[in-house]
C-alpha cells in the first residue's frame, strides 16, 4: 500500500508500534495489539515528530485492524491537524468514545467476506460525526489476500488522501501538531505529581488508623505512594487479573484478585457458551501469573488486612473502569468498612458508574473529550516491576519509622494497640 501511495505522489512513513519484546509477548498473549491507548500514544508521538521534521507536509493516517482504532484515537487527539484517515479491515469500534471527536474525513474499507468486521464498521459509522464513507471490496476477506483486492485498497486510499490532503508547500509551515489539552484541565507532570494532587481531595482520611491505601499495579503504585505518604497510611498492592474468553482474550468473562477472589460475568459466559472446563483452565493460568506478581511486588511481606478498614483504591486513571470495577467487587467480598476509589482522571460517565459500586469516588479531573489516561500526563512511561517493588519497600520502611517515632513517646507501661503491617 505504501508503494502505491508513493507512486501516486504521496510520502509515507511506516511505523511498527510495538517493540520486538512486546511483539514476541503479543504473539502468545495478544495483549499489546488490543492496548489501543498505548498504540495511539505512540502514533501521536510519531505524528508530532514528523510534523517537526517535515513541517510542510499535511498528515493522514492509514491503519489496519487494531491499528485503525489507534489511528482514530490519535486523529481525535490532534484534531484538524490530521487531514484524513483510512481504515482497512479495521476495528474502529475499539476507538470507543474517541469516534465522536474525530474531525478528519474518514474512509472505512472492509472486505465483503468479512461479515463480523463489516458489522462493527457499520456501527462505528453511526458514531463518527466527521465526513465519512464505507467502501466494500467484493470478494475480499479480512486480510485482503485475494488477487487484486489489496491493490483496490491502495487505489481507494490514494484517491481519499489526494482528495483531502492539500498540496504541500516548501515555503509554508504548518502549525506543529500537538495533542489537544482539554479545556480547564492541565496535564499532570507525571504519576507522582498526580498522586500529590489526588491526595488533596483525600485529606479527610489523613492520620486515621482505620485507613489503608491499595494500589492497582503497575501504574497506580507511584500515584498511591504519594497518596499514602500524605495521608500517613499503610500502602499495599491489590492485583486484578482479567479472565479473557478463550480465543477472544480481549473480552472479559470475569476477573480474579488478591486474596483468592473470583468475580464472574454470567451474561458473557452464557452468550459465548463458556463451560466450567474452559473457565477453570483460564483461571488457573491467571492465578499463576497473579501469584508470581504477588511474590515479585511484596516479597515475604503479608498483605494488609482489609476487614473492617476504610480502603482507598488508587490507579493512575481510568478509562472504561473495568479493572477498577473488578477491584471494587473483589474488595467488597473481604468485608471492608468503606471503599473509596481515588483516581487523578476519569471520564465523567465512568466516574459515575464507579460511584454506584464504591462508597465514594474522589477524582481530580473529569475532562471531555476523554481519549486515554496518558493524554493527561506530560510524562507517562510504563511502570516496571522494579519500581513497584522499590516503592512498596520504601512505604513499608516509612511506616515502621513513623511507628518507632510514636513508640518513643510512650509512657512507661503503655502498650500499643496496633503495629505496622508485616512487623
Coordinates of C-alpha atoms in Angstrom, one line a residue:
X1 CA 0.0 0.0 0.0
X2 CA 2.8 2.4 0.9
X3 CA 4.4 1.8 -2.5
X4 CA 1.2 2.5 -4.3
X5 CA 0.8 5.7 -2.3
X6 CA 4.3 6.8 -3.1
X7 CA 3.7 6.1 -6.8
X8 CA 0.8 8.5 -6.7
X9 CA 2.9 11.3 -5.2
X10 CA 2.3 10.8 -1.5
X11 CA 5.1 10.5 1.1
X12 CA 4.8 7.6 3.5
X13 CA 6.2 6.8 7.0
X14 CA 5.8 3.1 8.1
X15 CA 5.6 2.6 11.8
X16 CA 5.9 -0.5 14.0
X17 CA 4.0 0.4 17.1
X18 CA 5.4 -2.4 19.2
X19 CA 8.9 -3.1 20.4
X20 CA 10.5 -6.5 19.5
X21 CA 10.0 -7.7 23.1
X22 CA 6.3 -6.6 23.1
X23 CA 5.7 -8.2 19.7
X24 CA 7.2 -11.5 20.9
X25 CA 5.0 -11.5 24.0
X26 CA 2.0 -10.4 21.9
X27 CA 2.3 -13.5 19.7
X28 CA 1.3 -15.6 22.7
X29 CA -0.9 -13.3 24.7
X30 CA -2.5 -10.9 22.2
X31 CA -2.3 -8.3 24.9
X32 CA -0.5 -5.4 23.2
X33 CA -2.4 -5.4 19.9
X34 CA -5.5 -4.5 21.8
X35 CA -3.9 -1.9 24.0
X36 CA -5.4 1.0 22.0
X37 CA -4.3 3.8 24.3
X38 CA -0.7 2.6 24.1
X39 CA -0.7 2.3 20.3
X40 CA -2.5 5.7 19.9
X41 CA 0.0 7.4 22.2
X42 CA 3.0 6.1 20.1
X43 CA 1.3 7.1 16.9
X44 CA 0.6 10.6 18.4
X45 CA 4.2 11.0 19.4
X46 CA 5.4 9.9 15.9
X47 CA 3.0 12.5 14.4
X48 CA 4.5 15.3 16.5
X49 CA 8.0 14.2 15.5
X50 CA 7.0 14.0 11.8
X51 CA 5.4 17.5 11.8
X52 CA 8.7 18.9 13.3
X53 CA 10.9 17.1 10.7
X54 CA 8.6 17.7 7.7
X55 CA 6.5 20.8 8.6
X56 CA 5.3 21.5 5.0
X57 CA 3.6 18.1 4.6
X58 CA 0.0 17.6 5.7
X59 CA -0.7 14.4 7.7
X60 CA -3.0 11.5 7.0
X61 CA -3.3 8.1 8.7
X62 CA -3.7 4.6 7.2
X63 CA -4.3 1.8 9.7
X64 CA -5.4 -1.8 9.6
X65 CA -7.1 -4.0 12.2
X66 CA -6.5 -2.5 15.7
X67 CA -4.1 0.0 14.2
X68 CA -7.1 1.6 12.6
X69 CA -8.5 2.2 16.1
X70 CA -5.2 3.7 17.2
X71 CA -5.3 6.0 14.2
X72 CA -8.8 7.2 15.0
X73 CA -7.9 7.9 18.6
X74 CA -4.7 9.8 17.6
X75 CA -6.8 11.7 15.0
X76 CA -9.2 12.8 17.7
X77 CA -6.3 14.0 19.8
X78 CA -4.8 16.0 17.0
X79 CA -8.0 17.5 15.7
X80 CA -7.8 19.2 12.3
X81 CA -4.0 18.8 12.2
X82 CA -4.8 15.3 10.8
X83 CA -6.4 15.8 7.5
X84 CA -7.6 12.3 6.6
X85 CA -7.9 8.7 7.9
X86 CA -8.2 5.4 6.0
X87 CA -9.1 2.1 7.8
X88 CA -8.5 -1.2 6.1
X89 CA -10.3 -4.2 7.6
X90 CA -10.1 -2.2 10.8
X91 CA -11.6 -2.3 14.3
X92 CA -12.9 1.3 14.6
X93 CA -15.3 0.2 17.3
X94 CA -12.2 -0.1 19.6
X95 CA -11.7 3.6 19.4
X96 CA -14.8 4.0 21.7
X97 CA -15.8 7.5 22.7
X98 CA -13.0 9.0 20.5
X99 CA -15.1 8.3 17.4
X100 CA -17.4 11.2 18.2
X101 CA -14.4 13.6 18.4
X102 CA -12.7 12.7 15.1
X103 CA -12.6 15.7 12.7
X104 CA -10.6 14.2 9.9
X105 CA -12.6 12.8 6.9
X106 CA -12.6 9.0 7.4
X107 CA -12.8 6.2 4.9
X108 CA -13.6 2.7 6.2
X109 CA -12.6 -0.2 3.8
X110 CA -14.0 -3.6 4.5
X111 CA -14.0 -6.9 2.6
X112 CA -17.4 -8.3 1.6
X113 CA -16.3 -11.7 3.0
X114 CA -15.6 -10.3 6.5
X115 CA -19.2 -10.0 8.0
X116 CA -18.2 -9.5 11.6
X117 CA -15.9 -6.7 10.9
X118 CA -18.4 -5.2 8.4
X119 CA -21.0 -5.1 11.2
X120 CA -18.6 -3.4 13.6
X121 CA -17.6 -0.8 11.0
X122 CA -21.3 0.0 10.3
X123 CA -21.8 0.6 14.0
X124 CA -18.7 2.9 14.1
X125 CA -20.1 4.8 11.1
X126 CA -23.1 5.8 13.2
X127 CA -20.8 7.3 15.9
X128 CA -18.5 9.2 13.5
X129 CA -19.6 12.9 13.1
X130 CA -17.0 13.8 10.5
X131 CA -17.2 13.3 6.7
X132 CA -17.2 9.6 6.3
X133 CA -17.6 6.8 3.8
X134 CA -17.7 3.0 3.9
X135 CA -16.3 1.1 0.9
X136 CA -16.9 -2.6 0.4
X137 CA -14.3 -4.7 -1.6
X138 CA -16.1 -7.5 -3.4
X139 CA -14.7 -11.0 -2.7
X140 CA -12.2 -9.8 -0.1
X141 CA -11.7 -11.5 3.3
X142 CA -10.3 -9.9 6.4
X143 CA -6.6 -9.9 5.3
X144 CA -7.4 -9.0 1.6
X145 CA -5.3 -11.9 0.4
X146 CA -7.4 -12.5 -2.7
X147 CA -5.8 -11.4 -6.0
X148 CA -6.3 -7.7 -6.8
X149 CA -8.1 -6.9 -3.5
X150 CA -5.1 -5.2 -1.8
X151 CA -4.4 -3.2 -5.0
X152 CA -8.0 -1.9 -4.8
X153 CA -7.5 -0.9 -1.2
X154 CA -4.4 1.1 -2.2
X155 CA -6.3 2.7 -5.1
X156 CA -9.2 3.8 -2.8
X157 CA -6.8 5.0 -0.1
X158 CA -4.8 7.1 -2.6
X159 CA -7.9 8.7 -4.0
X160 CA -9.1 9.6 -0.5
X161 CA -5.8 11.1 0.5
X162 CA -5.4 13.1 -2.7
X163 CA -8.9 14.4 -2.2
X164 CA -8.4 15.5 1.4
X165 CA -4.7 16.3 1.8
X166 CA -3.8 19.8 0.5
X167 CA -0.8 20.1 -1.7
X168 CA 2.4 20.7 0.2
X169 CA 4.3 24.0 0.0
X170 CA 8.0 24.1 0.6
X171 CA 7.8 27.6 1.8
X172 CA 4.8 27.2 4.0
X173 CA 5.0 25.8 7.5
X174 CA 2.1 24.1 9.2
X175 CA 1.3 24.7 12.8
X176 CA 3.1 22.0 14.8
X177 CA 0.9 19.1 15.6
X178 CA 0.2 18.8 19.3
X179 CA -2.4 16.8 21.1
X180 CA -5.2 19.0 22.3
X181 CA -5.4 19.7 26.1
X182 CA -8.9 19.5 27.5
X183 CA -10.4 22.8 28.5
X184 CA -9.7 23.7 32.1
X185 CA -7.5 20.6 32.7
X186 CA -3.8 20.9 33.0
X187 CA -1.9 17.7 32.3
X188 CA -0.1 16.1 35.3
X189 CA 3.7 16.2 35.1
X190 CA 3.9 12.5 36.0
X191 CA 2.3 10.0 38.3
X192 CA 4.0 11.4 41.4
X193 CA 2.6 14.8 40.6
X194 CA -0.9 13.2 40.0
X195 CA -0.6 11.5 43.4
X196 CA 0.1 14.8 45.2
X197 CA -2.9 16.4 43.6
X198 CA -5.2 13.5 44.3
X199 CA -4.1 13.4 47.9
X200 CA -5.5 16.9 48.4
X201 CA -9.0 15.5 47.8
X202 CA -8.5 12.7 50.3
X203 CA -7.1 14.7 53.3
X204 CA -10.2 13.9 55.3
X205 CA -8.8 10.4 55.6
X206 CA -5.3 11.5 56.9
X207 CA -3.9 10.2 60.2
X208 CA -6.6 7.6 60.7
X209 CA -5.6 4.2 61.9
X210 CA -8.5 2.5 60.1
X211 CA -7.4 3.7 56.6
X212 CA -5.3 1.7 54.2
X213 CA -4.3 2.6 50.6
X214 CA -4.3 -0.2 47.9
X215 CA -2.8 0.5 44.5
X216 CA -3.7 -1.2 41.2
X217 CA -0.3 -2.2 39.7
X218 CA 1.6 -1.1 38.0
X219 CA 0.8 2.5 37.0
X220 CA -1.3 3.0 40.1
X221 CA 1.6 2.4 42.5
X222 CA 3.5 5.7 42.1
X223 CA 0.3 7.6 42.5
X224 CA -0.8 5.6 45.5
X225 CA 2.7 6.1 47.1
X226 CA 2.2 9.8 47.2
X227 CA -1.3 9.5 48.5
X228 CA -0.3 7.1 51.3
X229 CA 2.7 9.3 52.2
X230 CA 0.5 12.4 52.6
X231 CA -2.3 10.6 54.5
X232 CA 0.2 8.7 56.7
X233 CA -1.5 5.5 55.8
X234 CA -0.1 2.0 55.0
X235 CA 0.4 1.1 51.3
X236 CA -0.1 -2.2 49.6
X237 CA -1.0 -3.5 46.1
X238 CA -4.2 -5.2 45.1
X239 CA -3.8 -7.3 42.0
X240 CA -6.6 -7.9 39.5
X241 CA -6.3 -10.2 36.5
X242 CA -8.9 -10.3 33.7
X243 CA -10.3 -13.7 32.8
X244 CA -10.4 -13.5 29.0
X245 CA -12.6 -15.6 26.8
X246 CA -10.5 -18.3 25.1
X247 CA -9.8 -17.1 21.5
X248 CA -11.2 -13.7 22.3
X249 CA -9.0 -12.7 25.2
X250 CA -9.9 -9.0 24.9
X251 CA -13.5 -10.0 26.1
X252 CA -13.6 -10.4 29.9
X253 CA -15.8 -13.2 31.4
X254 CA -14.6 -12.2 34.9
X255 CA -11.6 -11.5 36.9
X256 CA -9.5 -12.8 39.8
X257 CA -7.9 -10.7 42.5
X258 CA -5.6 -10.8 45.5
X259 CA -7.0 -12.9 48.4
X260 CA -8.3 -15.7 46.3
X261 CA -11.3 -13.7 45.0
X262 CA -13.0 -14.5 41.7
X263 CA -15.7 -12.3 40.1
X264 CA -17.6 -13.7 37.1
X265 CA -19.8 -12.1 34.4
X266 CA -22.6 -14.7 33.9
X267 CA -24.1 -12.9 30.9
X268 CA -20.8 -13.2 28.9
X269 CA -20.4 -16.8 29.8
X270 CA -24.0 -17.6 28.7
X271 CA -23.8 -15.7 25.5
X272 CA -20.5 -17.3 24.5
X273 CA -21.3 -20.8 25.9
X274 CA -18.3 -20.9 28.2
X275 CA -18.3 -24.1 30.3
X276 CA -16.6 -25.0 33.6
X277 CA -13.5 -26.6 32.0
X278 CA -12.7 -23.5 29.9
X279 CA -13.3 -21.2 32.9
X280 CA -11.1 -23.3 35.2
X281 CA -8.3 -23.5 32.7
X282 CA -8.2 -19.7 32.2
X283 CA -8.5 -19.2 36.0
X284 CA -5.6 -21.5 36.7
X285 CA -3.3 -19.7 34.2
X286 CA -4.2 -16.3 35.6
X287 CA -3.8 -17.5 39.2
X288 CA -0.2 -18.5 38.4
X289 CA 0.6 -15.0 37.0
X290 CA -1.2 -13.3 39.9
X291 CA 0.9 -15.4 42.4
X292 CA 4.1 -14.5 40.5
X293 CA 3.4 -10.8 40.7
X294 CA 2.4 -11.0 44.4
X295 CA 5.8 -12.5 45.1
X296 CA 7.6 -10.1 42.9
X297 CA 5.9 -7.0 44.3
X298 CA 5.5 -7.8 48.0
X299 CA 8.2 -10.4 48.7
X300 CA 7.7 -12.0 52.1
X301 CA 5.5 -9.2 53.5
X302 CA 2.0 -10.4 54.1
X303 CA -0.9 -8.5 52.5
X304 CA -2.7 -5.8 54.6
X305 CA -5.9 -6.9 56.3
X306 CA -8.9 -5.3 54.7
X307 CA -11.7 -6.4 57.0
X308 CA -13.2 -3.5 58.9
X309 CA -11.0 -0.9 57.2
X310 CA -11.6 2.1 55.0
X311 CA -9.9 1.1 51.8
X312 CA -8.7 3.7 49.3
X313 CA -8.3 2.0 45.9
X314 CA -5.9 4.0 43.7
X315 CA -4.9 3.9 40.0
X316 CA -3.3 6.4 37.7
X317 CA -6.6 7.0 35.9
X318 CA -9.5 5.0 34.5
X319 CA -11.0 5.0 31.0
X320 CA -13.6 2.2 30.9
X321 CA -13.1 1.4 34.5
X322 CA -13.2 -2.4 34.0
X323 CA -10.2 -3.2 36.2
X324 CA -11.2 -0.8 38.9
X325 CA -14.8 -2.2 38.9
X326 CA -13.4 -5.7 39.3
X327 CA -11.2 -4.5 42.1
X328 CA -14.1 -2.9 44.0
X329 CA -16.2 -6.0 43.6
X330 CA -13.4 -8.2 44.9
X331 CA -12.6 -5.9 47.8
X332 CA -16.3 -5.9 48.8
X333 CA -16.0 -9.7 49.4
X334 CA -13.3 -9.1 52.0
X335 CA -15.7 -7.2 54.3
X336 CA -14.2 -3.6 54.4
X337 CA -16.0 -0.9 56.3
X338 CA -15.8 1.5 53.4
X339 CA -14.4 1.6 49.8
X340 CA -13.1 4.8 48.3
X341 CA -11.9 4.9 44.7
X342 CA -9.2 7.6 44.1
X343 CA -8.0 8.4 40.6
X344 CA -6.4 11.5 39.2
X345 CA -8.5 11.5 36.0
X346 CA -11.5 9.7 34.6
X347 CA -14.4 10.4 32.1
X348 CA -17.5 11.5 33.9
X349 CA -19.7 8.5 32.9
X350 CA -17.1 6.1 34.3
X351 CA -16.7 8.0 37.5
X352 CA -20.4 7.9 38.0
X353 CA -20.5 4.2 37.3
X354 CA -17.8 3.6 39.9
X355 CA -19.7 5.8 42.3
X356 CA -22.6 3.3 42.2
X357 CA -20.2 0.5 43.2
X358 CA -17.9 2.2 45.7
X359 CA -18.9 4.2 48.8
X360 CA -17.1 7.3 47.4
X361 CA -15.2 8.4 44.3
X362 CA -12.5 11.1 44.5
X363 CA -11.4 12.2 41.0
X364 CA -9.2 15.2 40.5
X365 CA -10.4 15.8 36.9
X366 CA -13.3 14.6 34.7
X367 CA -12.5 16.1 31.3
X368 CA -14.3 15.7 28.0
X369 CA -13.3 14.6 25.5
X370 CA -11.6 11.7 27.2
X371 CA -9.5 9.6 24.8
X372 CA -7.0 7.9 27.1
X373 CA -5.4 8.3 30.5
X374 CA -2.0 9.0 29.0
X375 CA -3.2 12.2 27.3
X376 CA -3.4 14.0 30.6
X377 CA 0.3 13.3 31.6
X378 CA 3.3 15.1 30.3
X379 CA 5.5 12.1 31.2
X380 CA 3.7 8.7 31.2
X381 CA 6.3 5.9 30.9
X382 CA 5.4 2.3 31.7
X383 CA 5.9 1.4 35.3
X384 CA 8.1 -1.7 35.7
X385 CA 8.1 -4.4 38.4
X386 CA 11.3 -3.0 40.0
X387 CA 9.8 0.4 40.5
X388 CA 6.7 -1.2 42.1
X389 CA 8.9 -3.2 44.5
X390 CA 11.0 -0.3 45.5
X391 CA 8.0 2.0 46.2
X392 CA 6.3 -0.7 48.3
X393 CA 9.6 -1.3 50.3
X394 CA 10.0 2.5 50.8
X395 CA 6.4 2.8 52.0
X396 CA 7.0 -0.1 54.5
X397 CA 10.2 1.5 55.8
X398 CA 8.4 4.8 56.2
X399 CA 5.6 3.2 58.1
X400 CA 8.0 1.5 60.5
X401 CA 9.9 4.7 61.1
X402 CA 6.7 6.6 61.9
X403 CA 5.6 3.8 64.3
X404 CA 9.0 3.8 66.1
X405 CA 8.7 7.6 66.5
X406 CA 5.3 7.1 68.2
X407 CA 6.9 4.4 70.3
X408 CA 9.5 6.8 71.7
X409 CA 6.6 8.9 73.0
X410 CA 5.0 6.1 75.1
X411 CA 4.8 6.5 78.8
X412 CA 6.4 3.6 80.7
X413 CA 4.0 0.7 80.9
X414 CA 1.9 1.8 77.9
X415 CA 1.2 -0.9 75.2
X416 CA 0.5 -0.1 71.6
X417 CA -2.8 -1.3 70.1
X418 CA -1.6 -1.6 66.5
X419 CA 1.7 -2.4 64.8
X420 CA 2.7 -1.7 61.2
X421 CA 1.8 -4.4 58.6
X422 CA 4.4 -7.2 58.4
X423 CA 6.0 -6.4 61.7

